[in-house]
Amino acid sequence: VVQPTDPGLSPLDVRRLRARVQVVLDEVLDHQRRLLDEVGADTLPLVDAVGELVAGGKRLRPAFCYWGWAGAGGPDGDLILRVAASLELFQAAALLHDDVMDRSDTRRGRASMHRAFAEAHAARGWEGDADQFGHAAAILAGDLCLSWSDEVFAGALAECGSAAGVDADRRRAGTRLFDRMRTQLMAGQYLDVLAQASRGRHDHLEPVEVARRVIRFKSAKYTVEHPLLIGGTLAGAPDAVLRAYSGYGLALGEAFQLRDDVLGVFGDPAETGKPAGDDLREGKQTVLVALALRRADDVQRALLTQGLGSPDLDGAGVAALREVFEATGALAETERRITEQVRRARAALEAADLPGEAAGVLLDLVQTATARTA
Amino acid sequence: VVQPTDPGLSPLDVRRLRARVQVVLDEVLDHQRRLLDEVGADTLPLVDAVGELVAGGKRLRPAFCYWGWAGAGGPDGDLILRVAASLELFQAAALLHDDVMDRSDTRRGRASMHRAFAEAHAARGWEGDADQFGHAAAILAGDLCLSWSDEVFAGALAECGSAAGVDADRRRAGTRLFDRMRTQLMAGQYLDVLAQASRGRHDHLEPVEVARRVIRFKSAKYTVEHPLLIGGTLAGAPDAVLRAYSGYGLALGEAFQLRDDVLGVFGDPAETGKPAGDDLREGKQTVLVALALRRADDVQRALLTQGLGSPDLDGAGVAALREVFEATGALAETERRITEQVRRARAALEAADLPGEAAGVLLDLVQTATARTA
C-alpha cells in the first residue's frame, strides 16, 4: 500500500523542488533579460512582469513531471529540473493569454498583467487606448513565455539528455508529447471559449459532456497527464507505468478542475485571490453550471440564465446563484464526482507499483490538488 | 560581378521554392488537423484559418533562409524546406497577434482572422462580445502557429539533420539563432507598441532613432538577417559569409521596412490589400513620420499631430497628410535612405563571393523587397 510522505511537508516541496525550479527560472529570465536589453532597456518591464507571475505559481505541473520521471527511475538532476521549469513557463504563457481572452482583472491576488500595463499607460497619459496597450503587452509577454518554454525544454534535452541517460528515441518521444500537450491545450482553450459563446449548445453534445470535454483537454491532460507522461517517457517508463500515469492523471486532473470550478463559485476571495463570483460573471460553462441547468426548475433556470455571463452581477446576485447550485443538488453531485475521481486516481496509483517516495508524493498530490481552498 | 537570374521568373520561385514550402505547410496542417479533431471537430476552423493565412504569404523569410543555406553550400532537400516552412509559420503567428494588437480589420486583402471570427460570432447570435470572441480565436491560432513553427524547426533538425550533414554543434548554433530571432522580434514589437503610445518620446532617444531601432529589431533582423543566418549557420558557413549575410540583411531589411512604410501611406489599396491610410489611423511611428515631424513647420506639425492615430481620419485627411510628407521632404528623404541601404546590401553581396545561383537570387531579392508596390 502506498504511504503518504512526511505530513509536515507540502508534497510540492519534497526534494526542495519548488525552490530548485525557481533557481532555473531565475537563470532563464536573467539570460532573456540580456537579449531584451539589446533591443532596448524599456522592454525590460516585460521580463519583470513574467518574473512576478512565475514566482507566484503553485508548481503543480513541474511536480507531476518530476515525479513522473522519478517514479520511472530517472535520476535527480539538471535535466528534469529544466524540463519541469519549461512547463511552468508554458503555464505562464497560458495564463497571460487566458487573462486577455477573459478580460480578467486579477491573477493570484494581484492585477493581471494586461491590467497592470493598462494602468501604467493611463498613469503616464500616453496616446491611444490604455486597454489595447495592456492587451498588446500581455500578448507579447505570453508569446515570449511560449518561446522560452520551448527553448528551455529543447535546450535541456540537447545539453543534459546524454548525461541523464536519455537517448535520441526517448528525446523524440518526449518532444512529441510536449508538442501534443501544447497543441491540445490551445484547442481545448478554444473549445472553452466556444462553449461560453454557444452556452454549451455546440456540436450536438449534451452540455455536461461538452463541459467534461473542455476539462479533459484544457485541464486533465495538460495539468496532470501530459506532465507525468513527459517525465515518465523521458525516463523510459514501461507501458504499464505510462498507462497507470494516464489513469491517475485523467482522473486527478478532472477532480482538480471540478474543485477549481467549485472554488470559482464558493471560494473565499481572501484565499483564491480572485473576486467572489468572477467565474459566474465570465459565464464559464463548467460541469457545475451544466448540472445546475439540467436539474433546474423554471425559476432556477431563469436565475441562472440571467446571472451567468452578466458583467454587473453583484454580491446578492452571486449569493442567489450559490443557492441555486445547492438547491438543485449540482454542488453535491460535483462533490460526488470529485470523490469518485479521487478514488480512481488512487486506485491507478496503487496498481502502478512505483518506488516508495514517488508513490508517496503522487498520493499526497491527490490531496493537494483536490482538497485545497485556493 | 553578381548576375541576376532569369528575368521571367520571380526570385521567390527559383527551384520552385514557394510551391515546395507550401507542400510542407500542407503536411504540417494535415497532421495538426488530426490532433485538433481529437479535441473536437468544432476546433478545426482554427486550422482552416491558419491554412488560408499562410497560403497567401510572399514567402520572403523562407527564401532568405533557403538561399542563406544554399549560398553556404547546403544541399537542396527536406531539411532546409522544413526549416524554411517553420519560419513561415512563425510569421503567421506574428501576423495573427499583430492584427489583434493593432485591431486591424484586414490582412492580405481579406478580413483579418479576429474580424472573421467576430463576424461569425455575430452572425450566429452567440452569447457575449463578438470582438472578444474574435480576439480569443486569433490569439489561440497565433499560439498554435508559434508551437507548430518550433515543432517543425526542431523536428527538421532531429529527423533530417544527419542526412543533410548538419552535426550537433551546427544544430545548437542554428537553434540559438532561431530562439534569439523569436525573443527579439517580440521585444521589437513591444518597442513598436511603446513608440506609438509614447509618440516616440520614450527612452531619451530622438524619434527618428527610435523608429530605426524598431525597424532593426522588428523587421531587418527578423525578415532578412536571421533567416539568412539560420540557413548559413546550419550549412556551416564561414564567418566571412555570415558577416556578409548580416551586412546584406540589415541593410536590405531596413530598406524593406522603409518601403513598407511608404506603401502604408502612398500605396494603392488594390495592390496592398490594406485600406489607404491605415498606418496613419493606427498612429504608426515610422521613420517617414518621424522625419516629417522633425522637418514640419507649425501648420504641418498640427496636421500631423491631429491626424496621426485618429481612427476617423477620412480620405481628405489622408490626402492632406500625404501632402505634408511630400512638402516637408520626408518622402524624398525616405526614398534616399532606401536607395542608400539598397546600395549597401548589394555591396555586401558582391563582397561575399557566393555560388552564382545563390548570389543571383539574393541580388534579385533586393529588387523584390524594395521596388514592390504591394
XYZ file of C-alpha atoms in Angstrom:
748
model
C 0.000 0.000 0.000
C 1.279 3.464 -0.929
C 2.282 5.518 2.116
C 1.979 9.277 2.361
C 5.196 11.242 2.944
C 6.129 13.489 5.882
C 2.849 15.208 6.859
C 4.696 18.409 7.866
C 5.976 18.982 4.320
C 3.954 20.008 1.254
C 4.376 17.322 -1.420
C 5.313 20.211 -3.715
C 8.411 20.808 -1.585
C 9.787 17.278 -1.361
C 13.413 17.333 -2.564
C 13.071 21.155 -2.420
C 11.515 21.008 -5.854
C 9.750 24.372 -5.800
C 12.882 26.250 -4.753
C 15.072 24.453 -7.263
C 12.672 25.092 -10.146
C 12.712 28.762 -9.134
C 16.521 28.791 -9.456
C 16.211 27.514 -13.034
C 13.537 30.101 -13.836
C 15.721 32.889 -12.433
C 18.596 31.782 -14.665
C 16.344 31.663 -17.723
C 14.952 35.135 -17.068
C 18.450 36.552 -16.498
C 19.535 35.192 -19.871
C 16.455 36.605 -21.608
C 16.858 39.949 -19.869
C 20.192 40.364 -21.657
C 18.575 39.682 -25.055
C 15.813 42.202 -24.387
C 18.283 44.778 -23.170
C 19.959 44.624 -26.618
C 16.613 45.618 -28.130
C 16.109 48.418 -25.610
C 16.065 48.846 -21.847
C 12.450 49.955 -21.985
C 11.399 46.422 -22.963
C 12.660 45.012 -19.643
C 9.333 45.507 -17.818
C 8.075 42.562 -19.891
C 10.647 40.274 -18.258
C 9.939 41.712 -14.819
C 6.216 41.063 -15.227
C 6.869 37.468 -16.268
C 9.178 37.048 -13.279
C 6.494 38.246 -10.866
C 3.923 35.953 -12.425
C 6.017 32.786 -12.322
C 7.226 33.493 -8.768
C 3.636 33.001 -7.542
C 2.955 29.628 -9.165
C 1.871 26.506 -7.285
C 4.258 24.453 -9.473
C 1.812 21.575 -9.872
C 2.913 20.767 -13.430
C 6.624 20.707 -12.577
C 5.801 18.412 -9.656
C 3.876 15.916 -11.797
C 6.630 15.996 -14.419
C 9.395 15.489 -11.862
C 7.648 12.619 -10.063
C 6.647 11.004 -13.345
C 10.367 10.926 -14.123
C 11.447 9.849 -10.628
C 8.678 7.216 -10.491
C 10.201 5.611 -13.588
C 13.692 5.614 -12.064
C 15.011 8.866 -13.544
C 17.902 10.369 -11.536
C 17.596 13.729 -9.783
C 19.495 16.478 -11.655
C 19.588 19.329 -14.137
C 17.731 17.646 -16.964
C 14.456 17.069 -15.158
C 14.604 20.366 -13.266
C 14.913 22.253 -16.541
C 12.166 20.219 -18.210
C 9.949 20.884 -15.171
C 10.717 24.615 -15.348
C 9.797 24.666 -19.047
C 6.283 23.531 -18.107
C 5.962 26.419 -15.651
C 6.874 28.865 -18.427
C 4.297 27.276 -20.674
C 1.721 27.688 -17.904
C 2.695 31.374 -17.571
C 2.031 31.842 -21.302
C -1.360 30.166 -20.991
C -2.326 32.364 -18.016
C -1.208 35.609 -19.672
C -3.216 34.905 -22.814
C -6.157 33.478 -20.857
C -6.477 36.673 -18.840
C -6.536 38.767 -22.017
C -9.112 36.462 -23.620
C -11.329 36.502 -20.493
C -10.627 40.190 -19.736
C -9.762 39.076 -16.164
C -8.572 41.894 -13.939
C -6.839 39.801 -11.286
C -4.469 36.858 -11.135
C -3.060 35.324 -7.978
C -4.422 38.204 -5.895
C -2.782 40.970 -7.950
C -3.663 42.919 -11.062
C -3.389 40.707 -14.141
C -0.563 41.753 -16.435
C -2.743 43.370 -19.074
C -4.485 45.391 -16.348
C -1.197 46.479 -14.760
C 0.188 47.676 -18.119
C -3.095 49.418 -18.967
C -2.896 51.248 -15.645
C 0.706 52.287 -16.308
C -0.364 53.606 -19.725
C -3.187 55.643 -18.178
C -0.971 56.959 -15.373
C 1.558 58.278 -17.897
C -1.095 59.914 -20.044
C 0.107 58.053 -23.131
C -1.552 58.136 -26.535
C -4.192 55.676 -27.634
C -6.314 53.198 -25.765
C -4.903 52.029 -22.429
C -6.669 48.640 -22.551
C -5.378 47.971 -26.049
C -1.849 48.764 -24.850
C -2.271 46.392 -21.895
C -3.537 43.626 -24.172
C -0.585 44.074 -26.524
C 1.942 43.876 -23.674
C 0.359 40.725 -22.229
C 0.017 39.055 -25.633
C 3.712 39.692 -26.313
C 4.755 38.571 -22.816
C 2.781 35.357 -23.367
C 4.479 34.866 -26.738
C 7.850 35.304 -25.042
C 6.940 32.692 -22.415
C 5.842 30.273 -25.140
C 9.187 30.653 -26.892
C 11.178 30.447 -23.672
C 9.287 27.339 -22.579
C 10.292 25.535 -25.729
C 13.824 26.911 -25.598
C 14.276 25.556 -22.061
C 12.702 22.190 -22.909
C 14.717 21.594 -26.081
C 17.868 23.023 -24.503
C 17.581 20.639 -21.544
C 17.308 17.626 -23.857
C 20.158 18.771 -26.119
C 22.544 19.753 -23.318
C 21.736 17.345 -20.472
C 19.992 14.463 -22.247
C 23.007 12.208 -22.692
C 24.326 12.745 -19.153
C 20.903 11.817 -17.759
C 20.723 8.666 -19.872
C 18.025 9.949 -22.243
C 18.793 8.627 -25.720
C 17.589 10.060 -29.050
C 14.481 7.862 -29.199
C 13.305 8.940 -25.770
C 14.023 12.574 -26.602
C 11.892 12.312 -29.712
C 9.053 10.612 -27.820
C 9.186 13.220 -25.034
C 9.215 16.045 -27.571
C 6.194 14.566 -29.356
C 4.294 14.607 -26.048
C 5.392 18.177 -25.345
C 4.148 19.216 -28.806
C 0.870 17.347 -28.376
C 0.343 18.949 -24.962
C 0.757 22.446 -26.406
C -1.493 21.952 -29.409
C -4.252 20.209 -27.492
C -4.223 22.742 -24.651
C -4.780 25.569 -27.115
C -7.503 23.660 -28.918
C -9.066 22.935 -25.500
C -8.996 26.621 -24.672
C -10.796 27.351 -27.919
C -13.396 24.716 -27.061
C -13.914 26.528 -23.756
C -14.344 29.910 -25.456
C -16.741 28.294 -27.939
C -18.737 26.656 -25.139
C -19.172 30.021 -23.423
C -20.228 31.710 -26.669
C -22.684 28.967 -27.616
C -23.691 28.259 -23.995
C -22.615 24.658 -24.395
C -25.056 24.016 -27.225
C -22.479 23.396 -29.921
C -21.500 20.201 -31.673
C -24.727 18.299 -30.814
C -23.343 17.229 -27.430
C -25.131 17.395 -24.126
C -23.829 20.455 -22.139
C -22.454 18.368 -19.224
C -20.494 16.332 -21.784
C -19.211 19.498 -23.508
C -18.001 20.780 -20.137
C -16.296 17.445 -19.392
C -14.571 17.504 -22.765
C -13.262 21.006 -22.038
C -11.978 19.746 -18.674
C -10.302 16.785 -20.287
C -8.295 18.793 -22.780
C -7.941 22.119 -21.035
C -7.124 20.735 -17.635
C -6.796 16.988 -17.015
C -4.351 16.206 -19.792
C -2.482 19.470 -19.529
C -2.150 19.784 -15.755
C -1.547 16.178 -14.762
C -1.445 13.543 -17.504
C 0.929 15.148 -20.002
C 3.457 16.361 -17.395
C 3.548 12.856 -15.872
C 3.865 11.211 -19.283
C 6.623 13.598 -20.386
C 8.644 12.797 -17.257
C 7.918 9.070 -17.497
C 8.649 8.815 -21.217
C 11.976 10.636 -20.912
C 12.923 8.204 -18.131
C 11.968 5.224 -20.293
C 8.981 4.055 -18.204
C 7.448 0.737 -19.307
C 3.995 0.839 -20.931
C 2.244 -0.384 -17.779
C 3.569 2.588 -15.801
C 2.604 5.024 -18.555
C -0.913 3.559 -18.600
C -1.127 3.975 -14.815
C 0.058 7.594 -15.168
C -2.725 8.211 -17.703
C -5.358 6.654 -15.459
C -4.165 8.607 -12.434
C -3.655 11.794 -14.460
C -7.012 11.945 -16.204
C -8.937 11.142 -13.007
C -6.980 13.527 -10.807
C -6.982 16.227 -13.491
C -10.772 16.058 -13.726
C -11.102 16.207 -9.932
C -8.652 19.141 -9.835
C -10.715 21.137 -12.323
C -14.031 20.300 -10.646
C -12.524 21.618 -7.398
C -11.446 24.743 -9.290
C -14.985 25.212 -10.582
C -16.445 24.875 -7.079
C -13.880 27.369 -5.728
C -14.717 29.746 -8.583
C -18.252 29.999 -7.176
C -17.934 29.195 -3.455
C -14.264 30.079 -2.766
C -13.141 32.714 -0.291
C -11.604 35.651 -2.256
C -9.019 36.097 0.521
C -7.728 32.599 -0.272
C -8.314 32.270 -4.023
C -7.005 35.733 -4.898
C -9.991 36.209 -7.233
C -13.136 38.305 -6.578
C -16.152 36.206 -5.500
C -18.283 35.135 -8.450
C -15.807 36.038 -11.210
C -16.415 32.709 -12.963
C -20.154 33.455 -12.906
C -19.708 36.927 -14.368
C -17.495 35.442 -17.105
C -20.225 32.916 -17.883
C -17.887 29.910 -17.641
C -19.657 26.762 -18.847
C -18.444 24.440 -16.099
C -19.746 20.990 -15.192
C -21.231 22.609 -12.057
C -23.172 25.058 -14.230
C -24.260 22.419 -16.725
C -25.501 20.150 -13.900
C -27.445 23.017 -12.320
C -29.070 23.885 -15.661
C -30.016 20.259 -16.226
C -31.695 19.975 -12.816
C -33.184 23.488 -12.516
C -36.906 24.278 -12.358
C -38.206 27.258 -14.347
C -37.461 29.849 -11.659
C -33.961 28.498 -11.043
C -33.247 28.303 -14.778
C -34.277 31.947 -15.204
C -31.918 32.986 -12.392
C -29.060 31.044 -13.967
C -29.697 32.286 -17.495
C -29.895 35.917 -16.395
C -26.978 35.837 -13.977
C -24.379 33.798 -15.856
C -22.181 35.951 -18.066
C -23.627 39.172 -16.700
C -20.707 41.548 -16.006
C -22.623 43.505 -13.357
C -23.658 40.540 -11.211
C -23.374 41.865 -7.629
C -22.918 40.206 -4.233
C -26.637 39.491 -3.824
C -26.754 38.006 -7.317
C -23.797 35.751 -6.551
C -25.485 34.614 -3.310
C -28.718 33.818 -5.176
C -26.851 31.700 -7.716
C -24.976 29.869 -4.963
C -28.357 28.903 -3.531
C -29.415 27.528 -6.905
C -26.273 25.371 -7.108
C -27.086 23.970 -3.660
C -30.853 23.602 -4.079
C -30.575 21.810 -7.435
C -28.070 19.351 -5.972
C -25.476 20.421 -8.577
C -22.940 21.199 -5.850
C -23.451 17.847 -4.140
C -23.230 15.999 -7.473
C -19.977 17.823 -8.306
C -18.514 16.894 -4.914
C -19.607 13.284 -5.529
C -17.779 13.332 -8.855
C -14.651 14.725 -7.212
C -14.727 11.916 -4.644
C -15.173 9.305 -7.368
C -12.304 10.638 -9.493
C -10.061 10.827 -6.422
C -10.845 7.156 -5.769
C -9.921 6.257 -9.346
C -6.680 8.241 -9.199
C -5.638 6.454 -6.003
C -6.520 3.054 -7.455
C -4.429 3.706 -10.581
C -1.516 4.720 -8.361
C -1.778 1.629 -6.155
C -1.705 -0.547 -9.279
C 1.417 1.112 -10.686
C 3.951 -0.271 -8.207
C 6.217 2.800 -8.198
C 9.240 3.382 -5.920
C 8.099 4.413 -2.418
C 8.998 8.096 -2.418
C 7.461 8.868 -5.834
C 4.332 6.887 -4.986
C 4.001 8.710 -1.656
C 4.348 12.159 -3.209
C 1.896 11.362 -6.012
C -0.552 10.122 -3.377
C -0.160 13.345 -1.404
C -0.602 15.398 -4.574
C -4.096 13.948 -4.930
C -4.945 15.673 -1.667
C -3.121 18.903 -2.603
C -4.941 19.166 -5.923
C -8.440 18.345 -4.742
C -8.838 19.285 -1.057
C -7.471 22.799 -1.483
C -9.179 26.102 -0.689
C -7.172 28.288 -3.081
C 30.101 40.591 -60.593
C 26.876 39.013 -59.384
C 24.416 38.320 -62.217
C 20.628 38.431 -61.863
C 18.748 35.205 -62.632
C 16.133 34.574 -65.338
C 14.156 37.845 -65.585
C 10.932 35.960 -66.398
C 10.942 34.183 -63.022
C 10.298 35.689 -59.590
C 13.358 35.070 -57.407
C 10.872 33.631 -54.888
C 10.086 30.833 -57.346
C 13.595 29.732 -58.262
C 13.859 25.967 -57.609
C 10.049 26.089 -57.174
C 10.637 27.162 -53.587
C 7.231 28.709 -52.918
C 5.345 25.655 -54.139
C 7.597 23.237 -52.248
C 7.283 25.188 -48.989
C 3.516 25.065 -49.483
C 3.684 21.256 -49.714
C 5.458 21.137 -46.341
C 2.919 23.521 -44.814
C 0.036 21.396 -46.106
C 1.567 18.299 -44.493
C 2.056 20.116 -41.189
C -1.524 21.373 -41.150
C -2.879 17.909 -42.016
C -1.002 16.452 -39.053
C -2.264 19.168 -36.713
C -5.810 18.814 -38.017
C -5.820 15.246 -36.690
C -4.713 16.417 -33.221
C -7.402 19.092 -33.125
C -10.034 16.658 -34.322
C -9.305 14.541 -31.212
C -10.198 17.575 -29.106
C -13.346 18.281 -31.102
C -14.338 18.782 -34.729
C -15.550 22.283 -33.904
C -11.950 23.397 -33.288
C -10.999 22.696 -36.927
C -11.889 26.215 -38.162
C -8.715 27.333 -36.352
C -6.604 25.149 -38.652
C -8.552 26.247 -41.718
C -7.998 29.910 -40.860
C -4.261 29.331 -40.426
C -4.203 27.487 -43.754
C -5.838 30.405 -45.552
C -3.443 32.879 -43.967
C -0.245 31.000 -44.810
C -1.420 30.259 -48.369
C -1.251 33.996 -49.116
C 2.299 34.651 -47.880
C 5.062 36.174 -50.004
C 7.493 33.613 -48.509
C 10.294 36.158 -48.163
C 11.661 34.620 -44.956
C 11.729 31.070 -46.331
C 13.554 32.432 -49.388
C 16.242 34.197 -47.357
C 16.669 31.100 -45.180
C 16.894 28.760 -48.165
C 19.394 30.910 -50.065
C 21.434 31.530 -46.933
C 21.779 27.753 -46.725
C 22.372 27.238 -50.457
C 24.852 30.134 -50.548
C 26.940 28.283 -47.957
C 26.871 25.056 -49.963
C 23.908 23.356 -48.251
C 22.245 20.681 -50.427
C 18.661 21.028 -51.639
C 16.284 18.744 -49.715
C 13.824 18.130 -46.892
C 15.846 19.685 -44.081
C 16.019 23.189 -45.447
C 12.478 23.132 -46.873
C 11.112 22.246 -43.448
C 13.265 24.854 -41.690
C 12.078 27.429 -44.261
C 8.446 26.422 -43.676
C 8.905 26.816 -39.909
C 9.741 30.491 -40.488
C 6.528 30.979 -42.444
C 4.540 29.543 -39.518
C 6.349 31.885 -37.160
C 5.423 34.779 -39.433
C 1.780 33.641 -39.395
C 1.849 33.752 -35.573
C 3.321 37.249 -35.617
C 0.674 38.489 -38.090
C -2.247 36.956 -36.189
C -1.170 38.547 -32.917
C -0.160 41.813 -34.593
C -3.623 42.233 -36.087
C -5.229 41.714 -32.670
C -2.819 44.183 -31.048
C -3.404 46.793 -33.783
C -7.130 45.984 -34.111
C -6.509 45.700 -37.889
C -9.572 44.657 -39.845
C -7.832 43.451 -42.983
C -4.867 41.301 -43.898
C -3.752 40.420 -47.421
C -6.940 41.889 -48.869
C -9.314 39.820 -46.693
C -10.821 40.142 -43.254
C -8.166 39.577 -40.582
C -8.757 36.398 -38.595
C -10.060 38.094 -35.462
C -12.526 40.074 -37.607
C -13.697 36.986 -39.492
C -14.332 35.077 -36.246
C -16.069 38.091 -34.680
C -18.362 38.256 -37.716
C -19.141 34.541 -37.453
C -19.986 35.040 -33.757
C -22.334 37.923 -34.581
C -23.953 36.042 -37.465
C -24.801 33.115 -35.173
C -26.191 35.349 -32.460
C -23.859 33.844 -29.877
C -23.512 34.998 -26.270
C -21.017 37.598 -25.158
C -18.933 40.115 -27.023
C -18.218 39.250 -30.665
C -14.917 41.175 -30.754
C -13.685 39.456 -27.601
C -14.510 36.088 -29.193
C -12.618 37.063 -32.353
C -9.605 38.159 -30.323
C -9.577 34.882 -28.393
C -9.705 32.801 -31.574
C -6.865 34.758 -33.198
C -4.727 34.712 -30.039
C -5.110 30.922 -29.829
C -4.472 30.449 -33.556
C -1.293 32.519 -33.173
C -0.250 30.395 -30.195
C -0.804 27.275 -32.282
C 1.356 28.703 -35.086
C 4.108 29.541 -32.590
C 4.123 25.963 -31.308
C 3.942 24.467 -34.772
C 6.761 26.678 -36.004
C 9.043 25.356 -33.319
C 7.815 21.787 -33.766
C 8.637 21.921 -37.480
C 12.030 23.562 -36.895
C 13.169 21.162 -34.168
C 11.640 18.178 -35.967
C 13.554 19.009 -39.148
C 16.861 19.137 -37.271
C 16.167 15.943 -35.308
C 14.876 13.907 -38.258
C 16.813 15.238 -41.267
C 19.855 16.890 -39.675
C 22.268 13.987 -40.004
C 21.260 13.139 -43.580
C 21.842 16.780 -44.580
C 25.273 16.851 -42.924
C 24.237 19.119 -40.028
C 26.077 17.961 -36.916
C 25.103 18.597 -33.280
C 27.175 21.786 -32.989
C 25.559 23.372 -36.025
C 22.117 22.308 -34.808
C 22.745 24.009 -31.492
C 24.043 27.170 -33.164
C 21.058 27.273 -35.549
C 18.634 26.720 -32.675
C 20.254 29.545 -30.700
C 19.655 31.888 -33.650
C 16.064 30.693 -34.003
C 15.493 31.374 -30.284
C 17.146 34.787 -30.496
C 15.049 35.689 -33.534
C 11.819 34.872 -31.695
C 12.674 36.712 -28.491
C 13.998 39.802 -30.215
C 11.084 40.019 -32.651
C 8.624 40.053 -29.758
C 10.670 42.610 -27.865
C 10.839 44.672 -31.086
C 7.064 44.501 -31.393
C 6.746 45.787 -27.844
C 9.123 48.630 -28.670
C 6.835 49.500 -31.591
C 3.723 49.487 -29.396
C 5.580 51.596 -26.832
C 6.724 54.071 -29.514
C 3.122 54.530 -30.658
C 1.878 55.026 -27.097
C 4.629 57.479 -26.180
C 4.780 59.031 -29.682
C 8.428 58.123 -29.935
C 9.388 60.162 -26.888
C 10.483 57.271 -24.698
C 13.933 56.238 -23.591
C 15.583 59.656 -24.215
C 16.166 58.825 -27.882
C 15.470 61.065 -30.826
C 12.205 59.876 -32.560
C 13.902 59.056 -35.890
C 16.357 56.869 -33.959
C 13.528 55.178 -32.024
C 11.822 54.374 -35.328
C 15.067 52.994 -36.775
C 15.587 50.824 -33.709
C 12.057 49.408 -34.121
C 12.862 48.693 -37.791
C 16.100 46.987 -36.872
C 14.557 44.524 -34.431
C 11.024 44.214 -35.736
C 11.913 43.964 -39.364
C 15.540 43.960 -40.556
C 16.819 41.202 -38.290
C 13.629 39.216 -38.366
C 12.776 39.377 -42.068
C 16.215 39.132 -43.624
C 19.224 38.801 -41.333
C 18.100 36.000 -39.006
C 16.604 33.794 -41.761
C 19.863 34.140 -43.756
C 21.990 33.443 -40.696
C 19.913 30.426 -39.675
C 20.325 28.913 -43.150
C 24.014 29.817 -43.317
C 24.838 28.590 -39.822
C 23.115 25.235 -40.348
C 25.155 24.828 -43.546
C 28.386 25.655 -41.706
C 29.101 28.954 -43.479
C 32.493 30.521 -42.637
C 32.494 33.704 -40.531
C 33.173 35.948 -43.549
C 29.998 34.727 -45.258
C 27.947 35.154 -42.073
C 29.283 38.714 -41.745
C 28.303 39.430 -45.351
C 24.834 37.993 -44.670
C 24.478 40.354 -41.699
C 25.595 43.365 -43.730
C 23.260 42.491 -46.595
C 20.438 41.505 -44.236
C 20.407 44.583 -42.021
C 20.665 46.977 -44.978
C 18.054 45.204 -47.088
C 15.788 44.678 -44.080
C 15.828 48.392 -43.317
C 15.111 49.239 -46.959
C 12.301 46.653 -46.998
C 10.607 48.218 -43.985
C 11.063 51.784 -45.265
C 9.340 50.680 -48.493
C 6.576 49.159 -46.354
C 6.166 52.451 -44.508
C 5.933 54.406 -47.770
C 3.372 51.914 -49.128
C 1.407 52.210 -45.867
C 0.818 55.884 -46.702
C 1.088 56.132 -50.507
C 0.249 52.557 -51.584
C -2.691 51.624 -53.788
C -5.235 49.666 -51.687
C -5.991 47.457 -54.707
C -2.366 46.290 -54.627
C -1.504 46.373 -50.916
C -4.753 44.734 -49.752
C -4.999 47.351 -46.975
C -7.268 50.421 -46.867
C -5.460 53.677 -47.770
C -4.074 55.428 -44.721
C -4.468 52.535 -42.248
C -0.946 53.105 -40.914
C -1.828 56.767 -40.328
C -5.025 55.919 -38.464
C -3.081 53.446 -36.314
C -0.556 56.192 -35.500
C 2.448 54.089 -36.510
C 5.669 55.845 -35.505
C 7.594 55.150 -38.697
C 10.822 56.770 -39.889
C 8.714 58.579 -42.510
C 6.532 60.043 -39.759
C 9.474 60.944 -37.526
C 11.255 62.689 -40.422
C 8.121 64.664 -41.272
C 7.679 65.746 -37.658
C 11.307 66.811 -37.471
C 11.037 68.977 -40.599
C 7.465 70.292 -40.198
C 6.521 73.945 -39.700
C 3.819 74.775 -37.149
C 0.898 74.261 -39.517
C 2.266 70.970 -40.815
C 3.033 69.772 -37.302
C -0.540 70.495 -36.215
C -1.896 68.497 -39.176
C 0.362 65.557 -38.311
C -0.376 65.626 -34.596
C -4.123 65.761 -35.135
C -4.294 63.221 -37.940
C -1.893 60.504 -36.764
C -3.613 57.892 -34.628
C -7.060 59.342 -35.288
C -9.406 56.410 -36.063
C -11.788 58.567 -38.115
C -9.209 60.059 -40.464
C -11.024 60.199 -43.839
C -9.859 60.299 -47.450
C -9.353 64.074 -47.420
C -7.373 63.796 -44.182
C -5.150 61.113 -45.694
C -4.574 63.299 -48.770
C -3.630 66.285 -46.583
C -1.107 64.184 -44.659
C 0.368 62.841 -47.896
C 0.992 66.426 -48.940
C 2.794 67.093 -45.674
C 5.087 64.079 -46.229
C 5.932 65.441 -49.683
C 6.216 69.132 -48.770
C 8.483 68.508 -45.773
C 10.797 66.365 -47.907
C 10.212 63.397 -45.608
C 9.143 61.216 -48.532
C 12.194 62.161 -50.591
C 14.498 61.583 -47.623
C 12.942 58.135 -47.025
C 13.439 57.234 -50.693
C 17.043 58.441 -50.447
C 17.556 56.154 -47.439
C 16.048 53.208 -49.313
C 18.458 53.815 -52.209
C 21.423 54.036 -49.836
C 20.526 50.811 -47.997
C 19.968 49.025 -51.305
C 23.470 50.104 -52.351
C 24.926 48.723 -49.110
C 23.054 45.439 -49.433
C 24.406 44.958 -52.957
C 27.938 45.817 -51.884
C 27.836 43.271 -49.050
C 26.610 40.659 -51.505
C 29.350 41.403 -54.040
C 31.952 41.024 -51.304
C 30.633 37.630 -50.141
C 31.734 35.572 -53.137
C 28.787 33.154 -53.060
C 27.997 30.460 -55.648
C 26.428 32.005 -58.762
C 22.802 30.899 -58.387
C 22.501 31.902 -54.707
C 24.198 35.225 -55.359
C 21.896 35.911 -58.316
C 18.733 35.143 -56.367
C 19.824 37.226 -53.378
C 20.563 40.099 -55.766
C 17.100 39.781 -57.312
C 15.529 39.652 -53.854
C 16.886 43.149 -53.199
C 14.661 44.336 -56.028
C 11.681 42.224 -54.932
C 11.853 43.542 -51.372
C 12.345 47.205 -52.132
C 10.867 48.051 -55.550
C 7.494 46.439 -54.855
C 4.053 48.042 -54.920
C 2.358 45.578 -52.546
